[in-house]
PDB file of C-alpha atoms in Angstrom:
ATOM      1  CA  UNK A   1       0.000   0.000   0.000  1.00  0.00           C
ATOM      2  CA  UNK A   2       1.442   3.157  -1.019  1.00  0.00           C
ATOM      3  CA  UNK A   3       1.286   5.695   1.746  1.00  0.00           C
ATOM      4  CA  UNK A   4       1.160   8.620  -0.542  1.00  0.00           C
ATOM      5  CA  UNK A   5      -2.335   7.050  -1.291  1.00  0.00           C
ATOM      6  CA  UNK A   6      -3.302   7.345   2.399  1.00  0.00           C
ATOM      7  CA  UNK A   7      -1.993  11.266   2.502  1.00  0.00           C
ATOM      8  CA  UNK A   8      -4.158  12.088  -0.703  1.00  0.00           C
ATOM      9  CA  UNK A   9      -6.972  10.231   0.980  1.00  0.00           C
ATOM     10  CA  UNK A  10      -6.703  12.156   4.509  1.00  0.00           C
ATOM     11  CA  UNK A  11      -6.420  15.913   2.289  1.00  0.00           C
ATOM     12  CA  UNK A  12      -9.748  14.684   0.538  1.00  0.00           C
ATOM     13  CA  UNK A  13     -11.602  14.301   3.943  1.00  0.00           C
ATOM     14  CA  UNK A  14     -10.085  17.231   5.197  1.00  0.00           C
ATOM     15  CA  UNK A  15     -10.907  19.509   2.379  1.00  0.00           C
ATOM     16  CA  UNK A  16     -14.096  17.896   1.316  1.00  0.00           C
ATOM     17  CA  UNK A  17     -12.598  18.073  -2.434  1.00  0.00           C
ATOM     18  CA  UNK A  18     -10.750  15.927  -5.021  1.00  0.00           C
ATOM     19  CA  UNK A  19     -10.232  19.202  -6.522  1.00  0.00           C
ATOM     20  CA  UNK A  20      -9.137  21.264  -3.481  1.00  0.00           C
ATOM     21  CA  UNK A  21      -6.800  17.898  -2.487  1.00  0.00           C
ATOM     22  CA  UNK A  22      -5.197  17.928  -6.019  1.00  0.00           C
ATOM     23  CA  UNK A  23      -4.407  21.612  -5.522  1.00  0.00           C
ATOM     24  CA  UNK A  24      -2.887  20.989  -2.386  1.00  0.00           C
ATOM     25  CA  UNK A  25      -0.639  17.782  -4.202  1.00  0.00           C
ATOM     26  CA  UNK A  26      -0.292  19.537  -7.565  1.00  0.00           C
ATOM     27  CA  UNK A  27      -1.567  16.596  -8.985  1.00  0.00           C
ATOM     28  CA  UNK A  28      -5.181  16.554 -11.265  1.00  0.00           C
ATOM     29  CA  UNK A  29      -7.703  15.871  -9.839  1.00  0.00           C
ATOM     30  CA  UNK A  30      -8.231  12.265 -11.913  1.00  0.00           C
ATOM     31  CA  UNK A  31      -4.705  11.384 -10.097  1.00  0.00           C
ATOM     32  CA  UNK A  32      -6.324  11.888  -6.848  1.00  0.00           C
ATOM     33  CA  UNK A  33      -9.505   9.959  -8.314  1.00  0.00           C
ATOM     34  CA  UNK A  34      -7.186   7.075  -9.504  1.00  0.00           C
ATOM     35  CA  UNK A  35      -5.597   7.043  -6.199  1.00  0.00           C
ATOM     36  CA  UNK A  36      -8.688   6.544  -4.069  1.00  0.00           C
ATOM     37  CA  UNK A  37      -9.729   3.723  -6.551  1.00  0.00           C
ATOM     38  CA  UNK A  38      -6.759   1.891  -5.733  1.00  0.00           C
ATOM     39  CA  UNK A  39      -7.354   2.308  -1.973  1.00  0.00           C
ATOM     40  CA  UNK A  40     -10.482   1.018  -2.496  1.00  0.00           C
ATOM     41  CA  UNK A  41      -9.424  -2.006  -3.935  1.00  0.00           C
ATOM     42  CA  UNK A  42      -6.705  -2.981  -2.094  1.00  0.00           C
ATOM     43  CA  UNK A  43      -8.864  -2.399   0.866  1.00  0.00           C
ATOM     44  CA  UNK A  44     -12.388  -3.977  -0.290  1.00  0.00           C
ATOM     45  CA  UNK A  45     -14.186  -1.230   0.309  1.00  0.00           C
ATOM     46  CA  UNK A  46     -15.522   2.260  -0.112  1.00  0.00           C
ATOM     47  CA  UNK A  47     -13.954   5.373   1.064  1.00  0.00           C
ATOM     48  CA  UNK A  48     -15.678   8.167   0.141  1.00  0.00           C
ATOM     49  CA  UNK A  49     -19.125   9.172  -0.941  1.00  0.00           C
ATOM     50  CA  UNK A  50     -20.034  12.332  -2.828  1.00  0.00           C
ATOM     51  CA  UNK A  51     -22.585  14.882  -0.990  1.00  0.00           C
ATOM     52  CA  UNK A  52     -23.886  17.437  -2.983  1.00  0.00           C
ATOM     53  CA  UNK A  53     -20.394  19.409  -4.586  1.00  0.00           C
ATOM     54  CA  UNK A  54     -18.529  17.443  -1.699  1.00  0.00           C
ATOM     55  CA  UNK A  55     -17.237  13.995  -0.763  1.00  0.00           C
ATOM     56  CA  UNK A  56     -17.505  12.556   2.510  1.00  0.00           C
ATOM     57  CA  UNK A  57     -15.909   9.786   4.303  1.00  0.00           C
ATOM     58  CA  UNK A  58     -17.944   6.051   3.978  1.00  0.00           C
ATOM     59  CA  UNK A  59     -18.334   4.288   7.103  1.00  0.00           C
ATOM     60  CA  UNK A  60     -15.323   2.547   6.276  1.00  0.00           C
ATOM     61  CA  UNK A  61     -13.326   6.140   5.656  1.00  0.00           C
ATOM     62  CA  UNK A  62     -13.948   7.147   8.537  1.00  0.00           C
ATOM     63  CA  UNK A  63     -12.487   4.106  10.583  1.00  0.00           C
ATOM     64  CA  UNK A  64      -9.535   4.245   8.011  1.00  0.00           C
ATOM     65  CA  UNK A  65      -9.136   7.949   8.847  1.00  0.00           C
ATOM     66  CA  UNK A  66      -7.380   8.036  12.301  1.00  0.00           C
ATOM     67  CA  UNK A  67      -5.630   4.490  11.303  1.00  0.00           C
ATOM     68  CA  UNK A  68      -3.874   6.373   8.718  1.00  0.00           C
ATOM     69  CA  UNK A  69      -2.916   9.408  10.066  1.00  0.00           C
ATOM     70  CA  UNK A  70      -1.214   7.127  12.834  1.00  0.00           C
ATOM     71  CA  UNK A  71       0.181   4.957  10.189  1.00  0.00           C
ATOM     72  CA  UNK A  72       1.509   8.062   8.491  1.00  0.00           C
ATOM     73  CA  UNK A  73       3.070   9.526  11.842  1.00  0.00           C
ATOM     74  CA  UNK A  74       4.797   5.991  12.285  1.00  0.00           C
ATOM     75  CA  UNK A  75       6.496   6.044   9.778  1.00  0.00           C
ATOM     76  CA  UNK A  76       7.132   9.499   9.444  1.00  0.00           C
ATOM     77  CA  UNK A  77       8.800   8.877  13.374  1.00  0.00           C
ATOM     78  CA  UNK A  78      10.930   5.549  11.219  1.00  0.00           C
ATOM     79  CA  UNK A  79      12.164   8.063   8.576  1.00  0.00           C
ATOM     80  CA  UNK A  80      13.619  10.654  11.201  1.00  0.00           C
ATOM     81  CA  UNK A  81      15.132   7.922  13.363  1.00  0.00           C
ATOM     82  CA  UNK A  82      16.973   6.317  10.232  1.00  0.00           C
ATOM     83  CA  UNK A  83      17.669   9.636   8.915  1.00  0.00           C
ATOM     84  CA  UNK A  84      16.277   9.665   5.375  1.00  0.00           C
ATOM     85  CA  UNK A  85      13.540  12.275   5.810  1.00  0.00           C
ATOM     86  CA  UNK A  86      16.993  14.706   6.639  1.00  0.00           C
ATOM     87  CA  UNK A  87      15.333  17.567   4.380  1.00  0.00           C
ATOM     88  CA  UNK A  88      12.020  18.116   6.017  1.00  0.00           C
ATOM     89  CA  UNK A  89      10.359  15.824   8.129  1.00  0.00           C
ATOM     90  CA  UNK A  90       6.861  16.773  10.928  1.00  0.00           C
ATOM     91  CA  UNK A  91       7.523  18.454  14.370  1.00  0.00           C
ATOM     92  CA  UNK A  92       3.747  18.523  16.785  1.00  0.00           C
ATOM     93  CA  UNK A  93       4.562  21.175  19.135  1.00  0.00           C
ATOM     94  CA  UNK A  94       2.662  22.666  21.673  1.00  0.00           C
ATOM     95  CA  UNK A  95       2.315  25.987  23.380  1.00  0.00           C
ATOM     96  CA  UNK A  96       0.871  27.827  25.985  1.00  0.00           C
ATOM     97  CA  UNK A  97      -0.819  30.932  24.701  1.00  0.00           C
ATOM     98  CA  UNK A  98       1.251  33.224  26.358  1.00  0.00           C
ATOM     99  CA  UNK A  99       3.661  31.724  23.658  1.00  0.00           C
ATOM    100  CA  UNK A 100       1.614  31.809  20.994  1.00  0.00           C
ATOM    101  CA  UNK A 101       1.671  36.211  21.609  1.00  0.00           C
ATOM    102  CA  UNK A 102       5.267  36.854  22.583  1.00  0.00           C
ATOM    103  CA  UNK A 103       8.098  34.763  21.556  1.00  0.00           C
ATOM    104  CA  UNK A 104       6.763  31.662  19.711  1.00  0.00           C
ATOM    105  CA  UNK A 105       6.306  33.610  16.213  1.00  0.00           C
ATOM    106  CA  UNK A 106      10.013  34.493  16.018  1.00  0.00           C
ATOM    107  CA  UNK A 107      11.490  31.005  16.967  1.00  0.00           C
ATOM    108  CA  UNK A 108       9.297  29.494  14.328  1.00  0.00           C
ATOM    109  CA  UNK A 109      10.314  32.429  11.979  1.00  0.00           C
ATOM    110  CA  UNK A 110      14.152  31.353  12.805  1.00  0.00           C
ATOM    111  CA  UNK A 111      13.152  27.539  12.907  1.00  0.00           C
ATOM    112  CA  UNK A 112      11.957  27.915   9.247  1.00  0.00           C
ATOM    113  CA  UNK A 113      14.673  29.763   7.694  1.00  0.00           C
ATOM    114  CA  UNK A 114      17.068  26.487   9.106  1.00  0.00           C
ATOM    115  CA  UNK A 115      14.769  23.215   8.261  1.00  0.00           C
ATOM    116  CA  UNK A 116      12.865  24.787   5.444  1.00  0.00           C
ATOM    117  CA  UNK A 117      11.586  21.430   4.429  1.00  0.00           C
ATOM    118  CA  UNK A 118       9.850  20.835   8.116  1.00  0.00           C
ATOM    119  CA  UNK A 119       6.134  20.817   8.042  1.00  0.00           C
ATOM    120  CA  UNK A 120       5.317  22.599  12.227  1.00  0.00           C
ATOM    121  CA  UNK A 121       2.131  21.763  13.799  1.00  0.00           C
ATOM    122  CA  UNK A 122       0.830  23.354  16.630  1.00  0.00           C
ATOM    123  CA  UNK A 123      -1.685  22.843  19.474  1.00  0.00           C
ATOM    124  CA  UNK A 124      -2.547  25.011  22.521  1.00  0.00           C
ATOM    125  CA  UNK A 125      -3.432  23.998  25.702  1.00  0.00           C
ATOM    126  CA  UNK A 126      -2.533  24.327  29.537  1.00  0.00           C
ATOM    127  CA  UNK A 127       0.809  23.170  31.041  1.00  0.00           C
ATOM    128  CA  UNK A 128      -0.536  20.233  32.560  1.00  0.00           C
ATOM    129  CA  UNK A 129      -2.394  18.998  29.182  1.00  0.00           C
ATOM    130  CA  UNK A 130       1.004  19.525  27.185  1.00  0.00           C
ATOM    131  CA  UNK A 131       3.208  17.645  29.341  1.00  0.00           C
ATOM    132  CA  UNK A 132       1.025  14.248  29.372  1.00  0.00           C
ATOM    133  CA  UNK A 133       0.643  14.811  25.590  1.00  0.00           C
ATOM    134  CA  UNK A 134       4.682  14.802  25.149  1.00  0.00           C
ATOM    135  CA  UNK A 135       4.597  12.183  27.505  1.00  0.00           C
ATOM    136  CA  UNK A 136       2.264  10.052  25.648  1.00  0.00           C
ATOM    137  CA  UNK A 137       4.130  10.823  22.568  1.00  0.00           C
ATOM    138  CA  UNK A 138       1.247  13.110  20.844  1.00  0.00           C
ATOM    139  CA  UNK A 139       3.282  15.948  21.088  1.00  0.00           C
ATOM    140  CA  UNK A 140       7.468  16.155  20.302  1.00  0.00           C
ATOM    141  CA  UNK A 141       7.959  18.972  22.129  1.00  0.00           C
ATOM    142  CA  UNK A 142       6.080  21.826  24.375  1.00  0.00           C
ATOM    143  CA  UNK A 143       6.260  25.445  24.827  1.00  0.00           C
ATOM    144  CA  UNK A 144       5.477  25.685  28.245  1.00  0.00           C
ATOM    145  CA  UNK A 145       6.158  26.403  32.235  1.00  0.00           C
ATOM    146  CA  UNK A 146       8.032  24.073  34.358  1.00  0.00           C
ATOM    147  CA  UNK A 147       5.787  21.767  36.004  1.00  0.00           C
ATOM    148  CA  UNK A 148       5.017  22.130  39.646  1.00  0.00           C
ATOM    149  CA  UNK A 149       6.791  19.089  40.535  1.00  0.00           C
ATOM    150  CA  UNK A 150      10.027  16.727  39.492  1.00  0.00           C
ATOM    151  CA  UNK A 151      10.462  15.991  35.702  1.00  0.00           C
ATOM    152  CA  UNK A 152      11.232  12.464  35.050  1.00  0.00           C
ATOM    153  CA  UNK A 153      14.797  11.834  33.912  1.00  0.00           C
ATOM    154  CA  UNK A 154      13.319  10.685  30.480  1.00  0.00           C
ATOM    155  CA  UNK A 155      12.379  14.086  29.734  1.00  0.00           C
ATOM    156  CA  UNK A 156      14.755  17.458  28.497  1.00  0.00           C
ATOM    157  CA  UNK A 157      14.299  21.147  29.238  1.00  0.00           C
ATOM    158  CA  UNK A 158      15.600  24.389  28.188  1.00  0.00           C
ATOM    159  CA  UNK A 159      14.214  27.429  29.924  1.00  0.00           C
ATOM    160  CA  UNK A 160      14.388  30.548  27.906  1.00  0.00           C
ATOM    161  CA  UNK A 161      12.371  33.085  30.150  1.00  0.00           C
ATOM    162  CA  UNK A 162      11.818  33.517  33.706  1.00  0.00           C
ATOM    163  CA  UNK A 163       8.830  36.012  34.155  1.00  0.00           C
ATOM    164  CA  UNK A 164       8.733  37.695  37.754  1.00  0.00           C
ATOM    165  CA  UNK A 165       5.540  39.026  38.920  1.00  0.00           C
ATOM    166  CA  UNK A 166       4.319  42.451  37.990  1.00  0.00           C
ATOM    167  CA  UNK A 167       1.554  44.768  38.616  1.00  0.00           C
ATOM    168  CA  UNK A 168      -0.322  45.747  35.432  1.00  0.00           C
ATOM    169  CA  UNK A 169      -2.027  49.216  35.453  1.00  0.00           C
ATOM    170  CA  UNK A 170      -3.084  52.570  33.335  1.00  0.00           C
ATOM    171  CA  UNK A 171       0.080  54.488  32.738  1.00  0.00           C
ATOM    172  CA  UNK A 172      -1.237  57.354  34.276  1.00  0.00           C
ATOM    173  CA  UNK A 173      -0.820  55.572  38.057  1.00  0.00           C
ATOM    174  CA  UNK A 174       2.977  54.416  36.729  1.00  0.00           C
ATOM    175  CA  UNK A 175       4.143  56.566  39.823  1.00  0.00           C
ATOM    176  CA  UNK A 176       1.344  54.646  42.444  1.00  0.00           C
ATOM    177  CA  UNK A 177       2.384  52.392  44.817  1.00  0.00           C
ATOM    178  CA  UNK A 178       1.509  48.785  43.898  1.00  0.00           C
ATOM    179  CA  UNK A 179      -0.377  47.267  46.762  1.00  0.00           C
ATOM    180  CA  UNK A 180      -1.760  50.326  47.700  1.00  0.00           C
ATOM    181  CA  UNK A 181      -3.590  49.915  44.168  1.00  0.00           C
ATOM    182  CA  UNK A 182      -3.882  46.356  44.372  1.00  0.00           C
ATOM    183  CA  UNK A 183      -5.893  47.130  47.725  1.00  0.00           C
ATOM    184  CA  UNK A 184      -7.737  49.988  46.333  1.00  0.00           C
ATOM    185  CA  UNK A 185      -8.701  49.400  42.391  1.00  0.00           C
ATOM    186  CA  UNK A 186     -10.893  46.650  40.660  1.00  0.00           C
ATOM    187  CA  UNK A 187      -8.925  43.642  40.502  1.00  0.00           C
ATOM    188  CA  UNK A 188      -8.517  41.937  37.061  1.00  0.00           C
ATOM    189  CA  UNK A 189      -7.559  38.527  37.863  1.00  0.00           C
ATOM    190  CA  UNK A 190      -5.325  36.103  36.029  1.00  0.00           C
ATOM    191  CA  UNK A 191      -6.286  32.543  36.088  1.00  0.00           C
ATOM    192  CA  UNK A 192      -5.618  30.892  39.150  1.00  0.00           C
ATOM    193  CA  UNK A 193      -5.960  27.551  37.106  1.00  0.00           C
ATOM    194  CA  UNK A 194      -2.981  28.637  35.307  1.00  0.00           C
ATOM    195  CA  UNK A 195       0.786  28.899  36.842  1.00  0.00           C
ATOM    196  CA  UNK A 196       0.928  32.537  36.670  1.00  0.00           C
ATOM    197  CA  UNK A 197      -2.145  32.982  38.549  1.00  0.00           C
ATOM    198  CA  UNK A 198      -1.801  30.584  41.157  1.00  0.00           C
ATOM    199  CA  UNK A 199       1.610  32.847  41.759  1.00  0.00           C
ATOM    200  CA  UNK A 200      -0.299  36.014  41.673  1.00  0.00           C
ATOM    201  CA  UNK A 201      -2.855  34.015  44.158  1.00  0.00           C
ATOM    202  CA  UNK A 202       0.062  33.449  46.842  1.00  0.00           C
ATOM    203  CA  UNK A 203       1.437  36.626  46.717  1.00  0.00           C
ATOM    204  CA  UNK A 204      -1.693  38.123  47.361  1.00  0.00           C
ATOM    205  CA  UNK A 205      -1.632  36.075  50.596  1.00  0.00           C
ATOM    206  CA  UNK A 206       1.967  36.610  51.386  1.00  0.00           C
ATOM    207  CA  UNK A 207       1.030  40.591  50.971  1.00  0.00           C
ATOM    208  CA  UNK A 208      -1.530  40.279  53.420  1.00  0.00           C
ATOM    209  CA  UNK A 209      -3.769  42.067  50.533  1.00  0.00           C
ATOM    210  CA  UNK A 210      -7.545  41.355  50.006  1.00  0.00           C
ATOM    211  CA  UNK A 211      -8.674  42.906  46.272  1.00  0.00           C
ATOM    212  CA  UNK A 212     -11.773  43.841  44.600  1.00  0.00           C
ATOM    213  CA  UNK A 213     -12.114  41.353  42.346  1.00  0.00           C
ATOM    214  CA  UNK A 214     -14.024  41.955  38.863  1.00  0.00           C
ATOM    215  CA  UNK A 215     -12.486  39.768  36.484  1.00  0.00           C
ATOM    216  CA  UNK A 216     -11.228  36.305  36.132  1.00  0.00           C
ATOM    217  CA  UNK A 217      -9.964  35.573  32.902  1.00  0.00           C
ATOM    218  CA  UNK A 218      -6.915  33.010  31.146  1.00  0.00           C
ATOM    219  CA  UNK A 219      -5.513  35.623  28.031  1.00  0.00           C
ATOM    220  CA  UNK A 220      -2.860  37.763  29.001  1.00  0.00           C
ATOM    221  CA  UNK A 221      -3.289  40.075  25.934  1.00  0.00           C
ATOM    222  CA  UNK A 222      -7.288  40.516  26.887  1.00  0.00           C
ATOM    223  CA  UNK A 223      -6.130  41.520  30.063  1.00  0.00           C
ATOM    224  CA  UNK A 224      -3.622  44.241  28.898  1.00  0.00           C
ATOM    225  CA  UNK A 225      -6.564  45.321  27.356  1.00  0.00           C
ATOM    226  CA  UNK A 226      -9.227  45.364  29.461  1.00  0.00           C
ATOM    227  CA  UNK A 227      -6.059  47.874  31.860  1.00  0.00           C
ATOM    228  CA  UNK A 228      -5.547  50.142  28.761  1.00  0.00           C
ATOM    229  CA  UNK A 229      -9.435  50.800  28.933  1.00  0.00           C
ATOM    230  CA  UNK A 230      -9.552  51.384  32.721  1.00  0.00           C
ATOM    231  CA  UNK A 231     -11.263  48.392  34.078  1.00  0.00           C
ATOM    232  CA  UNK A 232      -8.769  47.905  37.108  1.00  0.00           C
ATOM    233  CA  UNK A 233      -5.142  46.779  37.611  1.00  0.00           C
ATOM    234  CA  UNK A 234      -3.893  43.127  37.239  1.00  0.00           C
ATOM    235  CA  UNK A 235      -1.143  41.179  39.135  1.00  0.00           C
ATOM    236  CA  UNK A 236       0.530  38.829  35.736  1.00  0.00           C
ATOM    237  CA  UNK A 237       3.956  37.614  35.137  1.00  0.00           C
ATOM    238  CA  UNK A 238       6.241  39.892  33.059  1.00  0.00           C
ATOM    239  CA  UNK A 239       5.749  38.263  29.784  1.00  0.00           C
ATOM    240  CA  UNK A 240       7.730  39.735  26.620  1.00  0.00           C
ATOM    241  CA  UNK A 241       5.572  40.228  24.075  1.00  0.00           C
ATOM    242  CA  UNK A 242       5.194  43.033  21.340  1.00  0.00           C
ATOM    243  CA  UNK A 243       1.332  43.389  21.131  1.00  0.00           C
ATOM    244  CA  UNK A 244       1.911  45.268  24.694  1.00  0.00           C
ATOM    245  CA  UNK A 245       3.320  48.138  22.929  1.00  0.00           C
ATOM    246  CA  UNK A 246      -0.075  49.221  21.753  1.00  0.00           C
ATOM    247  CA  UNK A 247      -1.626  49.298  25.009  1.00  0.00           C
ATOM    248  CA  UNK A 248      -1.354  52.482  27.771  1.00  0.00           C
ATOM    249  CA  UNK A 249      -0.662  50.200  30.633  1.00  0.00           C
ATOM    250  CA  UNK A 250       2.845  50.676  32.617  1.00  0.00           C
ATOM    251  CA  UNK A 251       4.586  47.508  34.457  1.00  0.00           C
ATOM    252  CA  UNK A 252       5.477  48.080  38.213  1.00  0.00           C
ATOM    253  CA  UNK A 253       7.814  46.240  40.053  1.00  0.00           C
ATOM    254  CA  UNK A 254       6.512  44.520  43.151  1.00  0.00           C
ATOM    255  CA  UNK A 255       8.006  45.580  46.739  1.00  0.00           C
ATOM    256  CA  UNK A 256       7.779  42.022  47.895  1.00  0.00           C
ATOM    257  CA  UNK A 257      10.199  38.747  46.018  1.00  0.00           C
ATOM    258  CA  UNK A 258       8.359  36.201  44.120  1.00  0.00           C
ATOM    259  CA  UNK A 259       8.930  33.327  42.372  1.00  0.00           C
ATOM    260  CA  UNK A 260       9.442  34.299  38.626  1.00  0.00           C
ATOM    261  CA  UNK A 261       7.476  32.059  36.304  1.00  0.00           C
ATOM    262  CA  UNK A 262       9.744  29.832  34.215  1.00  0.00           C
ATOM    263  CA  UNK A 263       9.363  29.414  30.821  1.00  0.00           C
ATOM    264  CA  UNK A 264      11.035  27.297  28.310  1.00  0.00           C
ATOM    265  CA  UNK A 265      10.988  23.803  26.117  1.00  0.00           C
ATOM    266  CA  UNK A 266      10.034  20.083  26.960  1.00  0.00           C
ATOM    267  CA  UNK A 267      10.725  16.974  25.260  1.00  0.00           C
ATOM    268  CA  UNK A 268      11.515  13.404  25.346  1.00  0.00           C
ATOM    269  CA  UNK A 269      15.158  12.844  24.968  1.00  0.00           C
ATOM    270  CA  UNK A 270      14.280   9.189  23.254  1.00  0.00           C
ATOM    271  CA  UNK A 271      12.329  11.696  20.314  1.00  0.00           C
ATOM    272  CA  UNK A 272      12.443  10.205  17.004  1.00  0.00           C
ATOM    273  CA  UNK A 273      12.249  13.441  16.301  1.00  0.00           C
ATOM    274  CA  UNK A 274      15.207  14.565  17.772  1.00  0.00           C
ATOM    275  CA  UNK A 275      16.988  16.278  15.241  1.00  0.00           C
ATOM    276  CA  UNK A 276      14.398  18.837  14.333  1.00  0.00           C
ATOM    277  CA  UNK A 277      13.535  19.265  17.856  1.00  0.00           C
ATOM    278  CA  UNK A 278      17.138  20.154  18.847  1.00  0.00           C
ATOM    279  CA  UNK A 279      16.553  22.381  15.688  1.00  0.00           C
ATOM    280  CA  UNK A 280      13.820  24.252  17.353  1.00  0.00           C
ATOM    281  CA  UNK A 281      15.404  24.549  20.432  1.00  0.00           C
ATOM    282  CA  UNK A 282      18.449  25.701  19.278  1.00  0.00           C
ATOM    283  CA  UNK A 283      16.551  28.182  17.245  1.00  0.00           C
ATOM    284  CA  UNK A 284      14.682  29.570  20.887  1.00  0.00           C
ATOM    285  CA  UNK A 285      18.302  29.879  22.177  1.00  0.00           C
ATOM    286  CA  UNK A 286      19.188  32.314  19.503  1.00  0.00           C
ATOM    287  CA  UNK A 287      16.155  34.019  19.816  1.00  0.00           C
ATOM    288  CA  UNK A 288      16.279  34.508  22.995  1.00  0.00           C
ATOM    289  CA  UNK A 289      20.111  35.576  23.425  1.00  0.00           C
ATOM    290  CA  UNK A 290      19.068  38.576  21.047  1.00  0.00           C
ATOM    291  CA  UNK A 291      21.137  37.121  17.760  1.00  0.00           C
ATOM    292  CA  UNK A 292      17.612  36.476  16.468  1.00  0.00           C
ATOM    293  CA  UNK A 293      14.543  38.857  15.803  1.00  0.00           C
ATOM    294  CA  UNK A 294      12.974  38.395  19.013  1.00  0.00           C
ATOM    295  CA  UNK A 295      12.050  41.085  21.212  1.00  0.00           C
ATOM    296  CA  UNK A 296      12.283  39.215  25.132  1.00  0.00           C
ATOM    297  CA  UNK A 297      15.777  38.500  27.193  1.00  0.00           C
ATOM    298  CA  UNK A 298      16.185  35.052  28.093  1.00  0.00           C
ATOM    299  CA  UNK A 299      18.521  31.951  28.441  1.00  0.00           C
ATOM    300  CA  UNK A 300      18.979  28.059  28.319  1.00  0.00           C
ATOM    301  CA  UNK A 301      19.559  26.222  31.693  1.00  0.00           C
ATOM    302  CA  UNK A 302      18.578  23.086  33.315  1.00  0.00           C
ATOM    303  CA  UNK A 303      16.903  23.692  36.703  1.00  0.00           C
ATOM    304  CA  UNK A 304      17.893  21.521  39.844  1.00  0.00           C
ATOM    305  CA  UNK A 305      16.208  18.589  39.687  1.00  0.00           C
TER     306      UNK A 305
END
């Protein structure tokens, strides 16, 4: 079975279009046809079934669906480990979406200009959902925060930020003091499923400081913006990212010491994957050191473990 078959068969369920899929290949569409034909009968059954100016996935498509995209991703993950997919070759990362506004675009800007042959997908989530999913091997590597607990030795890191705690508010109170707003404006709360608001949480407590809360919400940028128009002050880890610079909100420094917020790559040192992941990585490094376009200090280091 040829597995160029299965890819052309997985772009005509996803577009919905023998056309649209032979676009995508640069094929014709009677290649694509031809191809699906000779799914069908190596297989014994029927794929796909025309709806209207579409085509849809049989009964039978769909169950061959998520069989081939793992099929595919095997043997994508036996190419990289012997080496012959060298040129290009798939990297599943995921990211916070802190990420996703600050540094992320520029390491994938470097990344690209390096492995130009490298197909990048990404997926957002939380911390917590991104480390099981590199753990389970769904994802090669995360964009994330360092877990709240020991990482097993099977597992790499490279931190490129750490993000101490500052307090978000109009410029016009830049020259306040920071609890004494925190105690006396609406309170625009960061997550506290998230790490950065559980952090903002406890030093709340530490400070002895009960707010006026009005908000509870998990976007950073949102929050910036909800400042800028007036709606209260916010206690969120320093994060670097340039769609800040729009906003009229001013970063204070914090009279009390906090834990910064540590931010940086995770993967499985056994990766299949390895070489483009040590691509990407390397890549963040550069980034981050300033050699690259990014906009945000940071550096590589292996916490204590």
């Amino acid at each position: 079975m040829e597995t160029a078959y299965l890819h052309s068969f997985l772009l005509v369920v996803e577009s919905g279009s023998m056309s649209e899929a032979a676009r995508r290949l640069d094929l014709t569409p009677a290649a694509v046809a031809q191809q699906i034909r000779t799914l069908e009968r190596e297989l014994n059954a029927p794929l796909l079934a025309r709806a209207g100016r579409t085509v849809q996935p049989t009964e039978a498509g769909h169950q061959l669906v998520q069989r081939a995209r793992n099929l595919l991703r095997e043997v994508g993950d036996i190419k990289a480990l012997l080496g012959s997919d060298a040129a290009g070759g798939e990297l599943l990362i995921g990211t916070i979406n802190t990420a996703i506004h600050s540094l992320l675009p520029d390491i994938l800007a470097r990344f690209v200009k390096t492995h130009p042959g490298a197909k990048v997908f990404l997926q957002s989530g939380t911390t917590a959902t991104l480390y099981k999913a590199v753990q389970q091997g769904e994802l090669d590597a995360a964009v994330c925060l360092y877990p709240p607990y020991v990482l097993a030795k099977t597992f790499d890191w490279s931190l490129l930020r750490e993000e101490p705690l500052v307090l978000l508010a109009p410029s016009r109170l830049a020259r306040r003091d920071p609890h004494e707003l925190l105690r006396t404006s609406p309170l625009i709360r960061y997550d506290r499923n998230l790490g950065g608001g559980k952090q903002a949480d406890r030093y709340l407590r530490a400070a002895g400081i009960v707010p006026q809360e009005r908000f509870e919400l998990s976007s950073l940028l949102a929050i910036a913006m909800m400042v800028d128009r007036g709606l209260g002050v916010s206690l969120v880890p320093d994060i670097a990212s340039p769609l800040l610079e729009g906003q009229r909100v001013t970063k204070i420094p914090l009279p009390l010491p906090s834990e910064p917020r540590r931010f940086g790559i995770l993967w499985q040192r056994a990766s299949p994957r390895l070489r483009l992941i040590q691509g990407f990585v390397e890549s963040a490094e550069i980034v981050v050191s300033g050699k690259g376009p990014a906009r945000g200090p940071g550096r590589r280091s292996q916490p204590a473990v």
